[in-house]
Short mmCIF file of C-alpha atoms in Angstrom, two decimals:
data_model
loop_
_atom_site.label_atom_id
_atom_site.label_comp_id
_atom_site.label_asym_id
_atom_site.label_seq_id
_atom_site.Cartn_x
_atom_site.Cartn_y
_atom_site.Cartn_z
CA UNK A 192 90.43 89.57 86.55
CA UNK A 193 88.03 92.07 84.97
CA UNK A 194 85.08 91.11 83.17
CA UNK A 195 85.13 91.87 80.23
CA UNK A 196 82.06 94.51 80.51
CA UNK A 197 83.45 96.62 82.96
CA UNK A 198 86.85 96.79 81.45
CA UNK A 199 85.17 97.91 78.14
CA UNK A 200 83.14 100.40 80.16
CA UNK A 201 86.64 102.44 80.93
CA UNK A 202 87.98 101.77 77.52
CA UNK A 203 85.04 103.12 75.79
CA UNK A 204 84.82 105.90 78.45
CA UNK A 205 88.27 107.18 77.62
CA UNK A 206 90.59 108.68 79.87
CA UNK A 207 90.06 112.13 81.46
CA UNK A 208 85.49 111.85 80.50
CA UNK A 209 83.82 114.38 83.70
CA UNK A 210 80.18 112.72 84.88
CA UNK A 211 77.74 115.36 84.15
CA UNK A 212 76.55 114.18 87.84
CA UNK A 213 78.15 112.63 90.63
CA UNK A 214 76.83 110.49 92.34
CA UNK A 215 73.95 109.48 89.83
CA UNK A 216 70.29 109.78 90.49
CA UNK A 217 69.74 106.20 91.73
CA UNK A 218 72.81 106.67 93.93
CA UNK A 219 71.20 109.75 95.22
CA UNK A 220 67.95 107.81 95.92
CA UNK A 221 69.87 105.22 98.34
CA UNK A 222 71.36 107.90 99.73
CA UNK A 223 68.03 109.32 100.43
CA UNK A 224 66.60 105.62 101.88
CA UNK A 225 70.24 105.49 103.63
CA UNK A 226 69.28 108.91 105.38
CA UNK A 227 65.84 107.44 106.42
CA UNK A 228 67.67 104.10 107.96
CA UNK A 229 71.24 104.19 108.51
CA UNK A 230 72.51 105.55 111.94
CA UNK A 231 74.08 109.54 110.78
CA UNK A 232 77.45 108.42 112.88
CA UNK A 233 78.40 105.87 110.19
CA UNK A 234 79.72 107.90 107.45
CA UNK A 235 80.95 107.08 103.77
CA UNK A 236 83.68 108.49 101.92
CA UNK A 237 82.22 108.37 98.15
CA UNK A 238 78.47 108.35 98.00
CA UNK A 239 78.46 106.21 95.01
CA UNK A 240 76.17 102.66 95.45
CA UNK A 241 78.09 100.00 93.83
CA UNK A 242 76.73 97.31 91.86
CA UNK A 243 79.54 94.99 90.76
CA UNK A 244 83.38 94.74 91.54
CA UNK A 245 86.03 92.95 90.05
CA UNK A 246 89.73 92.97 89.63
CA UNK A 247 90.24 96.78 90.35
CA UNK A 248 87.04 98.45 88.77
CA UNK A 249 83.93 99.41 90.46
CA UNK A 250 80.46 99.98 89.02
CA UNK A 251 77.29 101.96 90.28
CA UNK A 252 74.10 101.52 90.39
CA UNK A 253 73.87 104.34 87.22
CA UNK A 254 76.72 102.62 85.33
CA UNK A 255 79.54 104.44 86.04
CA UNK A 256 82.82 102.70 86.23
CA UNK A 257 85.62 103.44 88.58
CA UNK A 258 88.92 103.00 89.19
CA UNK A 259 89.77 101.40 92.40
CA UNK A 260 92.53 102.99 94.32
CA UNK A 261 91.10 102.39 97.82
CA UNK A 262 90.66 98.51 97.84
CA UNK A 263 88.26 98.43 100.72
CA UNK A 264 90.80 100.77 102.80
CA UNK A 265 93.37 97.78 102.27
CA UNK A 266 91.18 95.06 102.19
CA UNK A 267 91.08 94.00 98.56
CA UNK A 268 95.03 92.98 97.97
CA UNK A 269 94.04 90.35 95.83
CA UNK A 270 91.14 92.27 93.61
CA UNK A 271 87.71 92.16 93.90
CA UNK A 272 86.15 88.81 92.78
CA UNK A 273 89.15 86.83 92.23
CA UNK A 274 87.31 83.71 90.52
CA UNK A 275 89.23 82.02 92.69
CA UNK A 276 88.13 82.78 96.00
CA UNK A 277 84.83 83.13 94.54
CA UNK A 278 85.14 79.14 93.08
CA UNK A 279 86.46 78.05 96.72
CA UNK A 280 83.92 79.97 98.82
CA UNK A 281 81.01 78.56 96.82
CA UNK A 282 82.35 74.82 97.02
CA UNK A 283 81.86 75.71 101.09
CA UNK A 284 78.98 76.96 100.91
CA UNK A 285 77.37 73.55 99.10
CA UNK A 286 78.85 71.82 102.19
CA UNK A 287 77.83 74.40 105.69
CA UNK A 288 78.29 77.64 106.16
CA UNK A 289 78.81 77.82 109.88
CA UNK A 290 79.18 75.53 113.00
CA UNK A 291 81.28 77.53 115.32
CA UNK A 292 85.03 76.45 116.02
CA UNK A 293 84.22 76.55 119.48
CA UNK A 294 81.14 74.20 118.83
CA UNK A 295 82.29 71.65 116.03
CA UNK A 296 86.02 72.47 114.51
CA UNK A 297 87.07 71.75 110.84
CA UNK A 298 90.34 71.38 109.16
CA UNK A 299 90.22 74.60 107.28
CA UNK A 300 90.71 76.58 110.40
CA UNK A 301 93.80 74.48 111.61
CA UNK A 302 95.27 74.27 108.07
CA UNK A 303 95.57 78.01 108.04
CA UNK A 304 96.61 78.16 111.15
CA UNK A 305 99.73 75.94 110.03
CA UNK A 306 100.47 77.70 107.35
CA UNK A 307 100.53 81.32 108.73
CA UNK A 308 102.28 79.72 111.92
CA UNK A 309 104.98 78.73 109.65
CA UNK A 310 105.17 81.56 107.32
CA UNK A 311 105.48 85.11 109.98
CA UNK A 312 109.00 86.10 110.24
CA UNK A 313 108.92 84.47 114.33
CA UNK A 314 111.93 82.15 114.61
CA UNK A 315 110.93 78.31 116.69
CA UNK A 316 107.18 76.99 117.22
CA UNK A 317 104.12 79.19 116.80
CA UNK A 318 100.20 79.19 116.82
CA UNK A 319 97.45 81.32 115.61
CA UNK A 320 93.97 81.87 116.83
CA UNK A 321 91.24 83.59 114.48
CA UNK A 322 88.82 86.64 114.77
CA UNK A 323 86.66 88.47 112.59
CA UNK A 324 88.14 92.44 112.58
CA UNK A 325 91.57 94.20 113.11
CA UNK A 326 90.39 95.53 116.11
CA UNK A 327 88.87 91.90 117.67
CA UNK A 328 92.94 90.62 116.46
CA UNK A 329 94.16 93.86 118.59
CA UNK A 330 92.20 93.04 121.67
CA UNK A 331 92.89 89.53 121.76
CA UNK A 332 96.66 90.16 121.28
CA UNK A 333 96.45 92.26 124.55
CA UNK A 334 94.45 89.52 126.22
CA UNK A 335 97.11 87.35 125.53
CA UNK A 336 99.89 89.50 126.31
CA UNK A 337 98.60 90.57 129.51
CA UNK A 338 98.32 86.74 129.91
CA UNK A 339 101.85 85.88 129.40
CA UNK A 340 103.64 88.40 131.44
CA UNK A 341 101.29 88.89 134.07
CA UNK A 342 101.37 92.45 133.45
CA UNK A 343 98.76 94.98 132.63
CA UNK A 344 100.28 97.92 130.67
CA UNK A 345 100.00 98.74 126.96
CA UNK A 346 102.00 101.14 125.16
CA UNK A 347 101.43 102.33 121.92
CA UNK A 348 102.71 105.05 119.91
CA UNK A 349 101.40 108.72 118.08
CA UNK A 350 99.37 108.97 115.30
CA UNK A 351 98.83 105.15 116.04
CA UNK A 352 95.53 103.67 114.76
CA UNK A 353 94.32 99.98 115.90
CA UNK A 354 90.37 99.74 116.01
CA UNK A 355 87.46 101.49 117.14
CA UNK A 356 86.52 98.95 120.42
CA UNK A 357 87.46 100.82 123.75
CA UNK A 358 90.67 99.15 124.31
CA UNK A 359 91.70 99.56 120.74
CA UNK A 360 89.84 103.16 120.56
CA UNK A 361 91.86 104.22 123.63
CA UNK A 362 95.15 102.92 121.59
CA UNK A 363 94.45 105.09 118.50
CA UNK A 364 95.72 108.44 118.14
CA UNK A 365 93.25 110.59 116.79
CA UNK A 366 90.59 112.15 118.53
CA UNK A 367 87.65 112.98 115.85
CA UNK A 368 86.35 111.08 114.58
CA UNK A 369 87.59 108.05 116.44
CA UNK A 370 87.47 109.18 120.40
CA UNK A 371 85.11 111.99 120.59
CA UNK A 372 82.76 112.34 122.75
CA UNK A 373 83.31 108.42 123.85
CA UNK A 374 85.28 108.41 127.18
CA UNK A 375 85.93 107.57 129.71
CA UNK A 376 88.70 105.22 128.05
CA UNK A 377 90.36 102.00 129.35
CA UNK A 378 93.45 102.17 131.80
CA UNK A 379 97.04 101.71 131.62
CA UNK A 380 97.57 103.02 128.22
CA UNK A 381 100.80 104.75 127.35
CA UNK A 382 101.83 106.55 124.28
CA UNK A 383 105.52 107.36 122.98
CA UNK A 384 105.75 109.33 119.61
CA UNK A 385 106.18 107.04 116.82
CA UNK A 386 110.02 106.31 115.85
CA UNK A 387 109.54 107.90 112.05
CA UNK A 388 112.97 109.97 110.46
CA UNK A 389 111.73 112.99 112.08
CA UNK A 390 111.15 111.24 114.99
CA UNK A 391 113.36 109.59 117.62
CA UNK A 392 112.21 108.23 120.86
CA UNK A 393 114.21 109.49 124.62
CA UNK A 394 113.22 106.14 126.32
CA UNK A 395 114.40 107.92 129.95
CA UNK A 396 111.89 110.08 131.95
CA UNK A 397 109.03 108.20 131.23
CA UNK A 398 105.33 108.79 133.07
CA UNK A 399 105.22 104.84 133.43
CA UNK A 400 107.34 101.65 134.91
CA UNK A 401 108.78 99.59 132.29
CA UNK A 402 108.20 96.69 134.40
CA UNK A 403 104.19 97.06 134.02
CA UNK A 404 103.74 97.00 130.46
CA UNK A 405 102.79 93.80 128.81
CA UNK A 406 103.44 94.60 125.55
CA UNK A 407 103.88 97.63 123.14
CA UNK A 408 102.02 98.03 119.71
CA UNK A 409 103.18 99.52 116.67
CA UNK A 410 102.27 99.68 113.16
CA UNK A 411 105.45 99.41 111.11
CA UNK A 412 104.12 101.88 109.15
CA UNK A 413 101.21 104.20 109.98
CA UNK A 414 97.74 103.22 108.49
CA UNK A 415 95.15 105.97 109.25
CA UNK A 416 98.43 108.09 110.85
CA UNK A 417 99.38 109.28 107.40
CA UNK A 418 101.70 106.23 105.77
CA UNK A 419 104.55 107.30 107.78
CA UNK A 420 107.27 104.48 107.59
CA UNK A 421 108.73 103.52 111.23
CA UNK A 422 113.06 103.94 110.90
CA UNK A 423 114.48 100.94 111.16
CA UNK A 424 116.69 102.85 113.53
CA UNK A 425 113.66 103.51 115.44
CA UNK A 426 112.15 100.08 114.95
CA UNK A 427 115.38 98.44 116.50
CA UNK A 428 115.46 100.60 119.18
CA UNK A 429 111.81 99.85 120.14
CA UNK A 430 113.08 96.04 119.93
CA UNK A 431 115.66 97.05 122.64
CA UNK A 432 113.88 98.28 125.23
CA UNK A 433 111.44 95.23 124.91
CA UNK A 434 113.84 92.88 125.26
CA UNK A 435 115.61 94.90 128.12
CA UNK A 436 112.21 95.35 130.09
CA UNK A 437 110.70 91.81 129.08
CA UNK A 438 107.69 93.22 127.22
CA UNK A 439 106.39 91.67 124.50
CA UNK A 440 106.96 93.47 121.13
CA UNK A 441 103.15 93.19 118.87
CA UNK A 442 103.36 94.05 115.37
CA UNK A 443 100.14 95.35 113.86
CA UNK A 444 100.31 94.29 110.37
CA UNK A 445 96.50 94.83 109.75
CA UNK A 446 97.10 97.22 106.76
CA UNK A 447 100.83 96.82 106.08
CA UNK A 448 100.60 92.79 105.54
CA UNK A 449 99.79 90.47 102.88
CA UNK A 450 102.06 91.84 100.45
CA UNK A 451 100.81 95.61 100.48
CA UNK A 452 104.66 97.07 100.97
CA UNK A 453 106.57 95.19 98.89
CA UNK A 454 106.90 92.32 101.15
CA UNK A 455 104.31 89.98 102.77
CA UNK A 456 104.82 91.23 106.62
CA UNK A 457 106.21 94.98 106.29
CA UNK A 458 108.40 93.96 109.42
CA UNK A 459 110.06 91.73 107.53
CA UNK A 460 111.76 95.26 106.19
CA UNK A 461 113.43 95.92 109.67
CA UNK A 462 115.69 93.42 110.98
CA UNK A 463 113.38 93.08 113.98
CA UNK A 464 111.44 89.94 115.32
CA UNK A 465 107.86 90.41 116.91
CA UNK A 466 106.40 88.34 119.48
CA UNK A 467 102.83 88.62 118.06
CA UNK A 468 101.78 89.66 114.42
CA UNK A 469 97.69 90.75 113.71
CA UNK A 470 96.79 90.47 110.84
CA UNK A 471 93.13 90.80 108.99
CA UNK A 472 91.79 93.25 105.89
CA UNK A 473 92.91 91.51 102.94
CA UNK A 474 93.73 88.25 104.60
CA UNK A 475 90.21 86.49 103.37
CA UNK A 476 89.77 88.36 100.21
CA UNK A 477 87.10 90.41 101.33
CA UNK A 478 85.78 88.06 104.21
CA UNK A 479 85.89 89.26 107.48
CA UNK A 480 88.67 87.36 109.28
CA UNK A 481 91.50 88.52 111.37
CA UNK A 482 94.04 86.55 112.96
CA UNK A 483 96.89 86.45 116.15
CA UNK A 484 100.09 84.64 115.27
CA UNK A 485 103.17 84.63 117.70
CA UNK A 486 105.01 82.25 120.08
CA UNK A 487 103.39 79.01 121.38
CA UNK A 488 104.46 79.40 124.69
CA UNK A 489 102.97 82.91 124.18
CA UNK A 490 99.90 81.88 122.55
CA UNK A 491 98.99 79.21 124.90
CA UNK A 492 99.10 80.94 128.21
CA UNK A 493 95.31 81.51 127.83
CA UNK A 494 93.03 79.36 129.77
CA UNK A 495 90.65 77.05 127.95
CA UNK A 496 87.71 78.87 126.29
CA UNK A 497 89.80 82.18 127.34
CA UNK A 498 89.62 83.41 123.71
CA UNK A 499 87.54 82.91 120.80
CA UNK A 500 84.24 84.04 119.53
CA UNK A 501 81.04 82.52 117.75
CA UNK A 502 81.88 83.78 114.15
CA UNK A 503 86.22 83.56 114.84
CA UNK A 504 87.30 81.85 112.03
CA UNK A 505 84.18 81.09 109.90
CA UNK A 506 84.70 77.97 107.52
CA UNK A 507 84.33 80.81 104.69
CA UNK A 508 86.19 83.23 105.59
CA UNK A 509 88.96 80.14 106.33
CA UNK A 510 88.53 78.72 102.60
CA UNK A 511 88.99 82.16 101.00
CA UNK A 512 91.95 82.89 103.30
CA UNK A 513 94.11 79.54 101.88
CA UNK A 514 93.04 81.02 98.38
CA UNK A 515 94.16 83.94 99.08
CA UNK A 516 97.83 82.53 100.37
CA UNK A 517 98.20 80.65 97.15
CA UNK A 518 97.14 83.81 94.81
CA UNK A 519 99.64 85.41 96.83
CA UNK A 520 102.35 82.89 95.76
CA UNK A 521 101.37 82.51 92.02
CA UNK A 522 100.91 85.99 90.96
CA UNK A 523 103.77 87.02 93.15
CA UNK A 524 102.13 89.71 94.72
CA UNK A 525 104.34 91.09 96.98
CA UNK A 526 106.87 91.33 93.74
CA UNK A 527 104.00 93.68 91.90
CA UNK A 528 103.60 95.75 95.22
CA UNK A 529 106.93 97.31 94.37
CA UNK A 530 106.41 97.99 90.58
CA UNK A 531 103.25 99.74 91.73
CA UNK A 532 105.17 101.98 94.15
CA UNK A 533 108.01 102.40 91.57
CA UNK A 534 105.72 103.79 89.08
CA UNK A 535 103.57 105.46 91.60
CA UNK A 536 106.68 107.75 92.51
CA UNK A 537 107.76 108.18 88.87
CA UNK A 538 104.24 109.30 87.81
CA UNK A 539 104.15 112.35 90.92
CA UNK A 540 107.91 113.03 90.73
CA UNK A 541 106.84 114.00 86.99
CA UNK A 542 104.29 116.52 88.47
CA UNK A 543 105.79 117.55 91.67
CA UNK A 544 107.81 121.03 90.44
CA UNK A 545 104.41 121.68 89.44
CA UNK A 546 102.80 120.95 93.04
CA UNK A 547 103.88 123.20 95.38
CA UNK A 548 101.37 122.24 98.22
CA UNK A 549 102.89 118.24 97.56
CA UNK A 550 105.04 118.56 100.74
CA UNK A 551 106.04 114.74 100.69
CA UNK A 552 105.81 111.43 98.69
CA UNK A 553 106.45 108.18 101.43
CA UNK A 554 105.54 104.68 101.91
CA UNK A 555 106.85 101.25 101.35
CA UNK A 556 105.98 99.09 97.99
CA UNK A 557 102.77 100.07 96.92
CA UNK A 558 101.61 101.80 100.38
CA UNK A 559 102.14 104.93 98.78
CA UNK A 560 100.59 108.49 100.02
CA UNK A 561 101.44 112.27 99.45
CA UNK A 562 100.91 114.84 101.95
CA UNK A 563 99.23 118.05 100.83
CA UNK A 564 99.67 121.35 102.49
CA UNK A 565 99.34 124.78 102.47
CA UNK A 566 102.83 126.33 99.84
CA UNK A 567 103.17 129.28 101.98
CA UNK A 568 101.91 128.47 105.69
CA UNK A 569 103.39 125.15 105.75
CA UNK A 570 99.88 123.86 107.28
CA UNK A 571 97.96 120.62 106.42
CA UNK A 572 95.19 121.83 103.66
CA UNK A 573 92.55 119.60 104.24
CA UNK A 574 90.28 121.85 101.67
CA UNK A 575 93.05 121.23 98.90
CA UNK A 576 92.71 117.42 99.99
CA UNK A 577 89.37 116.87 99.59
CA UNK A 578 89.37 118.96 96.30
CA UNK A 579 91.84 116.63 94.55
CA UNK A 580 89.46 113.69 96.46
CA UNK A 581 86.18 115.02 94.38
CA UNK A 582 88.00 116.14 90.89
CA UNK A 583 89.63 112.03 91.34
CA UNK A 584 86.05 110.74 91.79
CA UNK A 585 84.32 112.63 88.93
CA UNK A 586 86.93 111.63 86.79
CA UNK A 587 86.37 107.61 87.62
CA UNK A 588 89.08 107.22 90.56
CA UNK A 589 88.20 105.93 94.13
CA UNK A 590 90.38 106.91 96.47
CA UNK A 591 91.12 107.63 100.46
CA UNK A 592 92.60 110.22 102.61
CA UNK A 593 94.67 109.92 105.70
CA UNK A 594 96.75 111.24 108.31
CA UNK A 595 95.49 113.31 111.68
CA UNK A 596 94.82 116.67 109.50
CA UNK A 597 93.16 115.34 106.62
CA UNK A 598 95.39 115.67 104.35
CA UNK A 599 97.30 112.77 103.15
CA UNK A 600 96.44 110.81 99.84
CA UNK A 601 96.65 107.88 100.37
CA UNK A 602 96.87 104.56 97.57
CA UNK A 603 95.16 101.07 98.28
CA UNK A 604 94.82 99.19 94.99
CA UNK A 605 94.72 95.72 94.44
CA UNK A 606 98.19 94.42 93.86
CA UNK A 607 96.88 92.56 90.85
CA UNK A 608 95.84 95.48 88.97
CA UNK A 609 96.49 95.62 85.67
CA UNK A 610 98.58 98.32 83.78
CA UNK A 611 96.48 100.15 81.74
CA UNK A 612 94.13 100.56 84.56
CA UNK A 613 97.38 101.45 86.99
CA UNK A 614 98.66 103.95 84.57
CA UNK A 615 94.83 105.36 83.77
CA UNK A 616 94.48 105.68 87.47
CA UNK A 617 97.46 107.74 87.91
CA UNK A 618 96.76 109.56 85.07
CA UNK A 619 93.72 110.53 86.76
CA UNK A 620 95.13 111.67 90.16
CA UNK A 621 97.77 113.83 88.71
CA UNK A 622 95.32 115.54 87.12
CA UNK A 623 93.88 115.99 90.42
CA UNK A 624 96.83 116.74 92.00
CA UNK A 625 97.38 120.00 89.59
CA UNK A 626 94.05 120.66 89.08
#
């Protein structure tokens, strides 16, 4: 959905062109006003000021154009300005903006609410309730799980991540940046390693009852943990002891859902049935929502005005969210996750011989990452990481890292990219990758 100005802009550009200067001068002056204004402990990962986005290109304020492999870390599923989210949101805003669902409803909440009630992979009746971030989805999952059972334990599993609130910031993993320096943490938090191939969980001699947690957490595949794909071994076994210790089983599909691995919900990929699925980043197209789908009987063990929020569900971010359902549908989405991940792995298993420090390729669809580390140590390289990170962005390619070292690439594209720009992308980060 490129206009046709930015997609000339790459053409004419021609694959492999270096920027004398990244970022450009007037991206250096923001940075400077940023400095001035902007609290220090809110960083950014490419200090280039963009001016315009659409379908998967981004351009700066000093007309450089980029190839977008980071999506708004997984936010952007559908592309940037999708003319048809834009065309929806703007018939809203001729009508209101805002009222509060709490205050005055309207239909576009509840009609999204059917429709994701009837689509996650939950067998009999569900409801949904609506947020505005993965992390207000996470909290309000554990508010209604504790709810339900009566119980007050969480458990949640290494290299996890699931917000930056306390409760949520006290379920993630990773200490820096996430957790230091911001204690003391909420209670009743308990961590098993993540059930990965390398990883299988002993579920005797634990440090906490069974009969206290609420519910346990897990990302079917690692987000900000380093892509790491949960076993469906591993995944059925954490199904198991749920069901044997009456916990509720919450699937946090904040990253992995809406298509990104091939199919809408990643769980879908593991036999397994949730009690709760999150959901939020690309589920409005850009807009913050999030959003709680599991049970009814689960759902609606909260007291009256127990949940909610003033912006929870905004009629815009609602709109842009049924848009994005049907552009899911019609471009078949999901279907073009897996082509990108199929010629993801072709591209690097071209280069890999070549790569010593590539110690691994993983990821479902097109949640694809590579781990880089040191050839003769074994270690994560960070350094090497952020070198291929730099050499991607002079050459016009906007991409993320992962993992708790550093150093995991990892690929967030819009689904609906186009395959020049696909193949010019990965062009560009195997060059990076060898450089």
């Amino acid at each position: 959905h490129a206009h046709d100005g930015i997609r000339d802009s790459v053409a004419s550009r021609g694959l492999g062109d270096v920027y004398k200067r990244q970022p450009g001068p007037k991206s250096i002056m923001l940075a400077e006003r940023r400095a001035n204004s902007v609290a220090q402990g809110h960083g950014t990962v490419c200090n280039v000021y963009i001016e315009k986005a659409e379908g998967s290109l981004l351009k700066d304020i000093d007309g450089n154009t980029f190839i977008d492999f980071a999506g708004g870390i997984g936010t952007m599923n559908v592309g940037h300005s999708h003319p048809r989210i834009l065309n929806r949101t703007k018939n809203q805003l001729d009508k209101y903006t805002h009222t509060c669902f709490s205050v005055t409803p309207y239909e576009s909440y509840i009609e999204l609410a059917e429709k994701l009630s009837d689509l996650v992979p939950i067998s009999g009746s569900c409801k949904a309730a609506f947020f505005n971030s993965g992390a207000e989805a996470v909290e309000n999952a554990i508010k209604i799980s504790r709810s339900y059972t009566k119980r007050t334990g969480i458990l949640v599993f290494s290299e996890a991540y699931h917000g930056r609130t306390l409760m949520t910031m006290t379920m993630t993993y990773k200490e820096d940046p996430y957790k230091k320096g911001f204690g003391p943490f909420a209670s009743e938090v308990y961590r098993l390693p993540y059930p990965s191939n390398k990883n299988e969980i002993n579920f005797d001699n634990l440090d906490f009852d069974p009969k206290d947690i609420a519910c346990a957490v897990i990302e079917p595949v690692l987000g900000e943990g380093g892509f790491i794909p949960a076993s469906k071994s591993g995944m059925k076994a954490v199904e198991h002891f749920c069901k044997k210790n009456e916990i509720l089983l919450v699937v946090d599909e904040v990253q992995t859902g809406y298509g990104r691995t091939g199919s809408f919900f990643a769980i879908e990929q593991f036999d397994v049935e949730p009690d709760i699925i999150m959901l939020a980043k690309s589920i409005a197209g850009g807009i913050p929502l999030s959003g709680v789908i599991g049970k009814s009987e689960i759902m609606d063990s909260v007291h009256v005005g127990g949940i909610g929020g003033t912006y929870s569900g905004n009629p815009l971010a609602c709109e842009a969210a049924l848009e994005v359902l049907d552009i899911m549908i019609t471009e078949k989405l999901p279907d073009k996750a897996i082509d990108i991940g199929k010629a993801f792995r072709f591209k690097i298993d071209n280069i890999i011989d070549q790569c010593p420090w590539i110690r691994e390729v993983r990821g479902l669809g097109a949640m694809m990452a590579i781990e880089i580390c040191d050839p003769d140590t074994g270690d994560p390289d960070k350094e090497r990481t952020n070198r291929i990170h730099q050499y991607a962005l002079e050459h016009g390619l906007i991409m993320i890292t992962a993992g708790t070292f550093g150093n995991v690439v990892r690929t967030l594209m819009p689904l609906n990219i186009d395959k020049a720009t696909l193949d010019e992308g990965l062009e560009i980060l195997c060059s990076a990758l060898m450089e």
